mmCIF file of N, CA and C in Angstrom:
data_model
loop_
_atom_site.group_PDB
_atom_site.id
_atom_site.type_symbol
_atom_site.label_atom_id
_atom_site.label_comp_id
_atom_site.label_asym_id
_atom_site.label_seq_id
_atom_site.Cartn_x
_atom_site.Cartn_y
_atom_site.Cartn_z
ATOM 1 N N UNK A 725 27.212 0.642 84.556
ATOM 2 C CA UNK A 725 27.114 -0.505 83.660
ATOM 3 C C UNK A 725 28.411 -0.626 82.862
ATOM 4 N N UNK A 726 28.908 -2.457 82.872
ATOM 5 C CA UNK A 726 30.025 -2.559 81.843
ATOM 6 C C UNK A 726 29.561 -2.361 80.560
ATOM 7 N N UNK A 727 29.931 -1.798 79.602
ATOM 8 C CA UNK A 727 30.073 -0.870 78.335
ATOM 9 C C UNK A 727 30.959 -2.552 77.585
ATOM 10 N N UNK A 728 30.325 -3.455 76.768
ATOM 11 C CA UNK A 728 30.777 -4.688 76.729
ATOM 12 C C UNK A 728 31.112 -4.366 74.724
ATOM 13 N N UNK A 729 32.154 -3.865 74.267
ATOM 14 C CA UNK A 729 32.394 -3.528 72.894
ATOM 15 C C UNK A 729 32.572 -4.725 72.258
ATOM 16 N N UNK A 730 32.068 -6.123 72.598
ATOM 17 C CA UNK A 730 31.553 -7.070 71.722
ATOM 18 C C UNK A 730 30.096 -7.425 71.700
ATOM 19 N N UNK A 731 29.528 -7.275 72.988
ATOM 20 C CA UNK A 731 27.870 -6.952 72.874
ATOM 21 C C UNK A 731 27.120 -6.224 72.280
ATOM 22 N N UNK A 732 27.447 -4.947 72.510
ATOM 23 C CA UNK A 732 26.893 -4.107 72.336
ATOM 24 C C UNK A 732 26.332 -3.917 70.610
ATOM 25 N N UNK A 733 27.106 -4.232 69.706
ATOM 26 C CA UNK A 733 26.844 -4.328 68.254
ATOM 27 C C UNK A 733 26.345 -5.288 68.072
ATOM 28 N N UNK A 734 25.756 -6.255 68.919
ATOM 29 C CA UNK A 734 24.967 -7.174 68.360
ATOM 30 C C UNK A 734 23.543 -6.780 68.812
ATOM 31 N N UNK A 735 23.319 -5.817 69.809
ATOM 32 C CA UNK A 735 22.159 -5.396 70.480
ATOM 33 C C UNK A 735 21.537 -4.246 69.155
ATOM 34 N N UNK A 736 22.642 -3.397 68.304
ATOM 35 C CA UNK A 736 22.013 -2.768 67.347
ATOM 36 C C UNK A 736 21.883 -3.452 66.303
ATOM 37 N N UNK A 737 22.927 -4.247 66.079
ATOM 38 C CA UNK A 737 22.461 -5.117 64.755
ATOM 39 C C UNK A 737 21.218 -5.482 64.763
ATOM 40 N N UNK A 738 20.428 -5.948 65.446
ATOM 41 C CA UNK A 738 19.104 -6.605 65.803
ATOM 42 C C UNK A 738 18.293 -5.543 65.697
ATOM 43 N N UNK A 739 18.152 -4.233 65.953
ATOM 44 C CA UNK A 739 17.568 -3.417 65.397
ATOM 45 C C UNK A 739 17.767 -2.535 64.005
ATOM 46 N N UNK A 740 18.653 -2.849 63.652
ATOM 47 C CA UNK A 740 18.959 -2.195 62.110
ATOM 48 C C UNK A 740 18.280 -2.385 61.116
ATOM 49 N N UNK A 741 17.499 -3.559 61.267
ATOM 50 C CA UNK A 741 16.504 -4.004 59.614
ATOM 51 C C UNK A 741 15.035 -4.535 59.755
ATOM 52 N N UNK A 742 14.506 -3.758 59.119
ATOM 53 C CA UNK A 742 13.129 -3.537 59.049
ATOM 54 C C UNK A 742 12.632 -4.834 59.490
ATOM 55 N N UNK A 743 12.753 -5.986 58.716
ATOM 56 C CA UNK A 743 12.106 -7.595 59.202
ATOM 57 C C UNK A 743 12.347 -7.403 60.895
ATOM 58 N N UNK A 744 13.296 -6.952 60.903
ATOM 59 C CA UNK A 744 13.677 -7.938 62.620
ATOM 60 C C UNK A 744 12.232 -6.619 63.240
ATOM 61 N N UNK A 745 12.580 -5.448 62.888
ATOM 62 C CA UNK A 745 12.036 -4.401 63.381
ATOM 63 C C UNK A 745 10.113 -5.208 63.380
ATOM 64 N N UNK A 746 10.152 -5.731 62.134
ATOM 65 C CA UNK A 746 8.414 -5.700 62.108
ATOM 66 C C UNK A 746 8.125 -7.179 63.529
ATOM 67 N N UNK A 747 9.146 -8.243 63.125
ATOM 68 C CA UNK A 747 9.106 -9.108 64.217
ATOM 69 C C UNK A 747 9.302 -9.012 65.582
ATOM 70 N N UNK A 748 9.979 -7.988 66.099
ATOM 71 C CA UNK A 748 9.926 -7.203 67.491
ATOM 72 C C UNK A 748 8.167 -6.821 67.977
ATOM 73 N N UNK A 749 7.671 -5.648 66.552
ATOM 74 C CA UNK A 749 6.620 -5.614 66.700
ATOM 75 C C UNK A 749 5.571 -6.361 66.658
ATOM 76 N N UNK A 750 5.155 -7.292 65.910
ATOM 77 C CA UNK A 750 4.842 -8.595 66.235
ATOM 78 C C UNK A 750 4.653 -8.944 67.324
ATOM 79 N N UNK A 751 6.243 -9.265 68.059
ATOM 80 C CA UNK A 751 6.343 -9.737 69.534
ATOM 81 C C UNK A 751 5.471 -9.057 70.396
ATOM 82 N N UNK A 752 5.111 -7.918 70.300
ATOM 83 C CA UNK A 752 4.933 -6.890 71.242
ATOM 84 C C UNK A 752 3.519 -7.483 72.279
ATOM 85 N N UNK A 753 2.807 -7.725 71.346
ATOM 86 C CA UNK A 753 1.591 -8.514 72.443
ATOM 87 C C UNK A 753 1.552 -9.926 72.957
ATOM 88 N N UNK A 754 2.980 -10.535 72.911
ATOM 89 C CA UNK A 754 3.018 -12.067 73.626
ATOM 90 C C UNK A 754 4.122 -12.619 72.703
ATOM 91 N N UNK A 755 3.814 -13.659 73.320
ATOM 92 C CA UNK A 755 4.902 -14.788 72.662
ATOM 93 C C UNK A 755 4.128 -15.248 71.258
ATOM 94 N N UNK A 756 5.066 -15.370 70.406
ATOM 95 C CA UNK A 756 4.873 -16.116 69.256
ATOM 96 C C UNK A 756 5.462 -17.450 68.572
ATOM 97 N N UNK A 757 4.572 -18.007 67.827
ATOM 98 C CA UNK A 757 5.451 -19.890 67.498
ATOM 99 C C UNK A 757 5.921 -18.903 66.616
ATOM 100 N N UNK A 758 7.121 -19.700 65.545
ATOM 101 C CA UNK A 758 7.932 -19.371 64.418
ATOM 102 C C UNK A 758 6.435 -19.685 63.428
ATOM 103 N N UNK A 759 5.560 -20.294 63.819
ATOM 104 C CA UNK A 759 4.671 -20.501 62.200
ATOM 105 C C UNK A 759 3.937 -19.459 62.128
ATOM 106 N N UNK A 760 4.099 -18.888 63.108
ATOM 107 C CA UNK A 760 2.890 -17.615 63.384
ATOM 108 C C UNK A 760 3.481 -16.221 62.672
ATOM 109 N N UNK A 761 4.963 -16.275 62.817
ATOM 110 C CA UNK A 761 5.587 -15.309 62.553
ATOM 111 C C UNK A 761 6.092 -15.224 60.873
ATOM 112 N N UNK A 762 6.044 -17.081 60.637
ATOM 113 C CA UNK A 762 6.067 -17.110 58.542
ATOM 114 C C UNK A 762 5.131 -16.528 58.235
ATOM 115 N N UNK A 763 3.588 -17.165 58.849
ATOM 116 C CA UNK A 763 2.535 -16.123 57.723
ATOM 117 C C UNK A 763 2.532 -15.086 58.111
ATOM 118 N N UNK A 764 2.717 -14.087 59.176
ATOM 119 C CA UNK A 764 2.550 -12.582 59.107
ATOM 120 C C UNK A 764 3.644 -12.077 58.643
ATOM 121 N N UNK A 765 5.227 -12.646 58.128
ATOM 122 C CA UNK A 765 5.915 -11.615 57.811
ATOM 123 C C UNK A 765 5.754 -12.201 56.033
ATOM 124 N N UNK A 766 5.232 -12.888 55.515
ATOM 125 C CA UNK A 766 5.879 -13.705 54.727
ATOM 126 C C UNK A 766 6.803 -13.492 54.056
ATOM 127 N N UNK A 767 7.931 -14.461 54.758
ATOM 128 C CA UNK A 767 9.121 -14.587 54.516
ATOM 129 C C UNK A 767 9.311 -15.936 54.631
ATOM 130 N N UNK A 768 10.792 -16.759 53.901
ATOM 131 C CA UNK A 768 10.365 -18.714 54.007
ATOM 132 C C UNK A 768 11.311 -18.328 55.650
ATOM 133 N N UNK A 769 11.079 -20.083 56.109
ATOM 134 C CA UNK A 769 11.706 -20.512 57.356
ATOM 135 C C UNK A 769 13.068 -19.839 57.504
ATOM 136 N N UNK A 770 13.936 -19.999 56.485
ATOM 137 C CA UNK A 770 15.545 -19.923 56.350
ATOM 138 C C UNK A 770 15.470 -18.653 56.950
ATOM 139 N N UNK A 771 14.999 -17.528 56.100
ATOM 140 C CA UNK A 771 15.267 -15.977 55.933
ATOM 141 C C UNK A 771 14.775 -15.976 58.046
ATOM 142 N N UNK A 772 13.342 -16.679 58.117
ATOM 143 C CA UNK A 772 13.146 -16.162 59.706
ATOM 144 C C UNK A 772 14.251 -16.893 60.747
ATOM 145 N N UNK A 773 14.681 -17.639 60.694
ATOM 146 C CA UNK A 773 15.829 -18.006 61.429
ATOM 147 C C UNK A 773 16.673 -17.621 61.238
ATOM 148 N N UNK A 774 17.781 -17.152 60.425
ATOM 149 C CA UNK A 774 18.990 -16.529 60.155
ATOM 150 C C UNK A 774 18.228 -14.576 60.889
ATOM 151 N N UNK A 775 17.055 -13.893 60.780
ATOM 152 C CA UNK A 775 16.590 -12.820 61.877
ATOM 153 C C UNK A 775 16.494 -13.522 63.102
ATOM 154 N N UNK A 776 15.953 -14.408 63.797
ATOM 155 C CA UNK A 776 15.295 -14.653 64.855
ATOM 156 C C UNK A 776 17.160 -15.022 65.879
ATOM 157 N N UNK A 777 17.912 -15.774 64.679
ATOM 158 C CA UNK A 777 18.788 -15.857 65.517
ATOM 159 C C UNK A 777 20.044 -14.313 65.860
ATOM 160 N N UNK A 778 19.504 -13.559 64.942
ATOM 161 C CA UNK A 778 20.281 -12.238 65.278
ATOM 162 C C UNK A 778 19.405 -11.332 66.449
ATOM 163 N N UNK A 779 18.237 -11.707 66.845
ATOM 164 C CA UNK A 779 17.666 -11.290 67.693
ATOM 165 C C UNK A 779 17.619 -11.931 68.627
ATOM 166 N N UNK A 780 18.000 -13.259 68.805
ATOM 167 C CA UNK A 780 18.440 -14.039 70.313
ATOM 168 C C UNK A 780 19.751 -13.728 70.475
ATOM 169 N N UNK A 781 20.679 -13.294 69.994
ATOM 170 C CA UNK A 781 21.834 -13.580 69.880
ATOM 171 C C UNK A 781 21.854 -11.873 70.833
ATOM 172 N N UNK A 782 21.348 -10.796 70.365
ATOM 173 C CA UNK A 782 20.784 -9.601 71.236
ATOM 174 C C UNK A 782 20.556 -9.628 72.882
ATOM 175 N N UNK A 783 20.072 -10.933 72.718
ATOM 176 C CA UNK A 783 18.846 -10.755 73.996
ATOM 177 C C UNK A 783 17.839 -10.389 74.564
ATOM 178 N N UNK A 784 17.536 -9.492 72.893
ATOM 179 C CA UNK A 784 16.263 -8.905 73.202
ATOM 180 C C UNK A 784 14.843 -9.572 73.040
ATOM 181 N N UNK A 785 15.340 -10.819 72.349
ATOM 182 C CA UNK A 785 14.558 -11.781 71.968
ATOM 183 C C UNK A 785 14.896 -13.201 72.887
ATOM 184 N N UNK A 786 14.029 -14.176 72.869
ATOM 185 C CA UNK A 786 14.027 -15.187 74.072
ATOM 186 C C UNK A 786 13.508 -16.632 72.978
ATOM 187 N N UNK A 787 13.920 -17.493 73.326
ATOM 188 C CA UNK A 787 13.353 -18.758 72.368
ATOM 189 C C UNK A 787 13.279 -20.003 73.097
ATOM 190 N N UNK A 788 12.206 -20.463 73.258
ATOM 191 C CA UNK A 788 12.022 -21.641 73.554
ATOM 192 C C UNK A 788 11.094 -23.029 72.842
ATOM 193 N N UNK A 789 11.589 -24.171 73.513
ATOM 194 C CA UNK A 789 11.021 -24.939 71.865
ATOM 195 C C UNK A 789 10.738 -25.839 72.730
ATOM 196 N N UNK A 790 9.193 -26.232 72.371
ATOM 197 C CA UNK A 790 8.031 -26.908 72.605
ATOM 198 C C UNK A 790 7.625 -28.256 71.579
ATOM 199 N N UNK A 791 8.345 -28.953 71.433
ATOM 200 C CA UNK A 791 7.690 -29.967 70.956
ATOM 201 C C UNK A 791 8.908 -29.700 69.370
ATOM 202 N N UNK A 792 8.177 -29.812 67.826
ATOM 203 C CA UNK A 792 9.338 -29.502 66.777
ATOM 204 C C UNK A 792 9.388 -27.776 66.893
ATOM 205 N N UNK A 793 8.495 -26.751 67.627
ATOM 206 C CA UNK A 793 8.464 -25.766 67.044
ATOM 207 C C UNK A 793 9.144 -24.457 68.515
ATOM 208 N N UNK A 794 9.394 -23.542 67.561
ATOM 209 C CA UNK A 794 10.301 -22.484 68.872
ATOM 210 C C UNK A 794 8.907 -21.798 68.549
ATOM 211 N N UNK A 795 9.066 -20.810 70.010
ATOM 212 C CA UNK A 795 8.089 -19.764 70.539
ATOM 213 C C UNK A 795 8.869 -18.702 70.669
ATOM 214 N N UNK A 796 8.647 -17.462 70.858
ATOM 215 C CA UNK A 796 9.782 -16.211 70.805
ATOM 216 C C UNK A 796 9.043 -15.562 71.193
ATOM 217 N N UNK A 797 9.608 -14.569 72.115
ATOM 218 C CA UNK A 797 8.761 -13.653 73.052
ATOM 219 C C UNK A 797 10.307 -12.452 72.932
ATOM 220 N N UNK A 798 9.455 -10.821 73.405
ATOM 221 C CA UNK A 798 10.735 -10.336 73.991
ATOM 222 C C UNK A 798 10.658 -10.419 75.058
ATOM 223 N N UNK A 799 12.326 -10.758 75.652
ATOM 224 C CA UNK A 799 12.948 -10.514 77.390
ATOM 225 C C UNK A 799 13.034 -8.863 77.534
ATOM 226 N N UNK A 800 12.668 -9.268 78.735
ATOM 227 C CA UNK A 800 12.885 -7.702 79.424
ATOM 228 C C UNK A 800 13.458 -7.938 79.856
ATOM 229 N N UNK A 801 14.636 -8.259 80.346
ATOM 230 C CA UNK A 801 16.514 -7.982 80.575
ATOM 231 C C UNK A 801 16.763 -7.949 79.230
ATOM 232 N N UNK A 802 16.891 -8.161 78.160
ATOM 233 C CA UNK A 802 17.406 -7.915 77.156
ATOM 234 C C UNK A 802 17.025 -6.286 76.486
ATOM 235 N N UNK A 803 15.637 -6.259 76.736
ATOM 236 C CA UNK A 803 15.739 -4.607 76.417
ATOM 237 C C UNK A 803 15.762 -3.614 77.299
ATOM 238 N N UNK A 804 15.767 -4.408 78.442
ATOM 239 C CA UNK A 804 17.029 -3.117 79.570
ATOM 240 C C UNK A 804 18.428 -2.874 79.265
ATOM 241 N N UNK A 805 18.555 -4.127 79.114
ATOM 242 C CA UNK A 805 20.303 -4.202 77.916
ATOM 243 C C UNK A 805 20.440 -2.983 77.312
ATOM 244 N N UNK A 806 19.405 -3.722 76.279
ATOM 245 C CA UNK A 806 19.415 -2.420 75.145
ATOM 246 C C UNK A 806 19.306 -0.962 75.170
ATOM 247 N N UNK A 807 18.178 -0.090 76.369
ATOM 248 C CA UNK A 807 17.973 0.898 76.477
ATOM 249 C C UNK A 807 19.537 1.400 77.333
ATOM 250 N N UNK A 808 20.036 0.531 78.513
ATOM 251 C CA UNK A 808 20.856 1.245 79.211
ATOM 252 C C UNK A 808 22.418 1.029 77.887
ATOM 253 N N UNK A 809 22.562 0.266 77.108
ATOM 254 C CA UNK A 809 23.548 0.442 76.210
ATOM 255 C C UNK A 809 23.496 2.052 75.564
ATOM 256 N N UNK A 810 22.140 2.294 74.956
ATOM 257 C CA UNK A 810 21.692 3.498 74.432
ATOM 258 C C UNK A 810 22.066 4.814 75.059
ATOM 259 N N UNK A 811 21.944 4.397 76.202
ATOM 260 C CA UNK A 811 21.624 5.597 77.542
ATOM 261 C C UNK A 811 23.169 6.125 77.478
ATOM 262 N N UNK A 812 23.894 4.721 78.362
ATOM 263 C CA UNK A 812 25.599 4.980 78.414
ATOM 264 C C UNK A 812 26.376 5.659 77.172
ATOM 265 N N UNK A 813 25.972 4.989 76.056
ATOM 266 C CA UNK A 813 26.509 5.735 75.018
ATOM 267 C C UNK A 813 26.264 7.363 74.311
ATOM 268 N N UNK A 814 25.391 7.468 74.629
ATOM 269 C CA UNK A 814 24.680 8.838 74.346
ATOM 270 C C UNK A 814 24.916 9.603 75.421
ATOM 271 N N UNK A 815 25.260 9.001 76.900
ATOM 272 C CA UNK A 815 25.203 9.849 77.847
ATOM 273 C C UNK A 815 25.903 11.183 77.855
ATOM 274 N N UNK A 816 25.951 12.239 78.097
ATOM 275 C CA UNK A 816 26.555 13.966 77.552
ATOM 276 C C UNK A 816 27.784 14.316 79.099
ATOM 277 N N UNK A 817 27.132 12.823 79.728
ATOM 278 C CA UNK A 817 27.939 13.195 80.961
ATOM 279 C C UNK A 817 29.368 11.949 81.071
ATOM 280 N N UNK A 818 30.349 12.544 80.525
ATOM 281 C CA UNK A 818 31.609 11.839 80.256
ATOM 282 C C UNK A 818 32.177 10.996 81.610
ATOM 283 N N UNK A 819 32.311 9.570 81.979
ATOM 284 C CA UNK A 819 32.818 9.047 83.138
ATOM 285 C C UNK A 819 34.185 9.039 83.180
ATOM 286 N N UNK A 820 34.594 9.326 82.008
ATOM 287 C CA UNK A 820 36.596 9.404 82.044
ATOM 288 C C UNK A 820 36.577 10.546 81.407
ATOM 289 N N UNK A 821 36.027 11.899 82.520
ATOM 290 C CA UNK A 821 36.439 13.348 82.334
ATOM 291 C C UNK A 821 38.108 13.400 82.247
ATOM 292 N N UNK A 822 38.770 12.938 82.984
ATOM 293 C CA UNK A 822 40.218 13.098 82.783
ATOM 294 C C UNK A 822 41.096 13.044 81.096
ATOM 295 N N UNK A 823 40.548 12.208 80.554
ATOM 296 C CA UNK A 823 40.665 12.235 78.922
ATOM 297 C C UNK A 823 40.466 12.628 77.914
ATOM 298 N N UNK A 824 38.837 13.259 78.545
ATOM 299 C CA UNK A 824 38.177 13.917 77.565
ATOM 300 C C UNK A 824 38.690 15.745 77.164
ATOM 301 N N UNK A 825 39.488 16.053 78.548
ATOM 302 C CA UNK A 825 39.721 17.369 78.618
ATOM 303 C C UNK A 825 40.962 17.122 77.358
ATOM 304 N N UNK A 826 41.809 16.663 77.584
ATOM 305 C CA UNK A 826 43.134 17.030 76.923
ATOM 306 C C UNK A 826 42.956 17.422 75.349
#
């Protein structure tokens, strides 16, 4: 996997703060409208769009808009993203051994 050092910080940003964290969980059993997601986090519109768009912006999150209102689900390519970003970076097994020795 390309190792993308402008992606990749937007894939943790999206997990760094508790809201986005509780709205992931949220997500977890289906898709949700944005009105669904004001009354369970309560938080106003502004605050959930300025998260929702740091979590599309990820990919771990998906948005589509039905009429005036968006629906948000998580993508699973986006949190394959995410896990194999995790993986590569943490990996203990160095791919540019030649550099690492010196």
């Amino acid at each position: 996997m390309e190792l993308d050092e402008k992606k990749i910080p937007t894939v943790f940003k999206a997990l760094c703060d508790e809201n986005r964290v509780k709205i992931l969980k949220l997500l977890l059993t289906g898709e949700k409208c944005a009105c669904v997601l004001l009354d369970d986090m309560h938080i106003t519109q502004p605050t959930l769009s300025h998260h929702m768009k740091i979590l599309c912006d990820s990919g771990i999150v998906v948005g589509r808009k039905e009429g005036k209102w968006m629906h948000y689900s998580i993508s699973s390519d986006g949190v394959k993203y995410a896990i194999e970003c995790l993986q590569a970076l943490t990996s203990t097994t160095c791919e540019y051994k030649s550099c690492c020795d010196k």
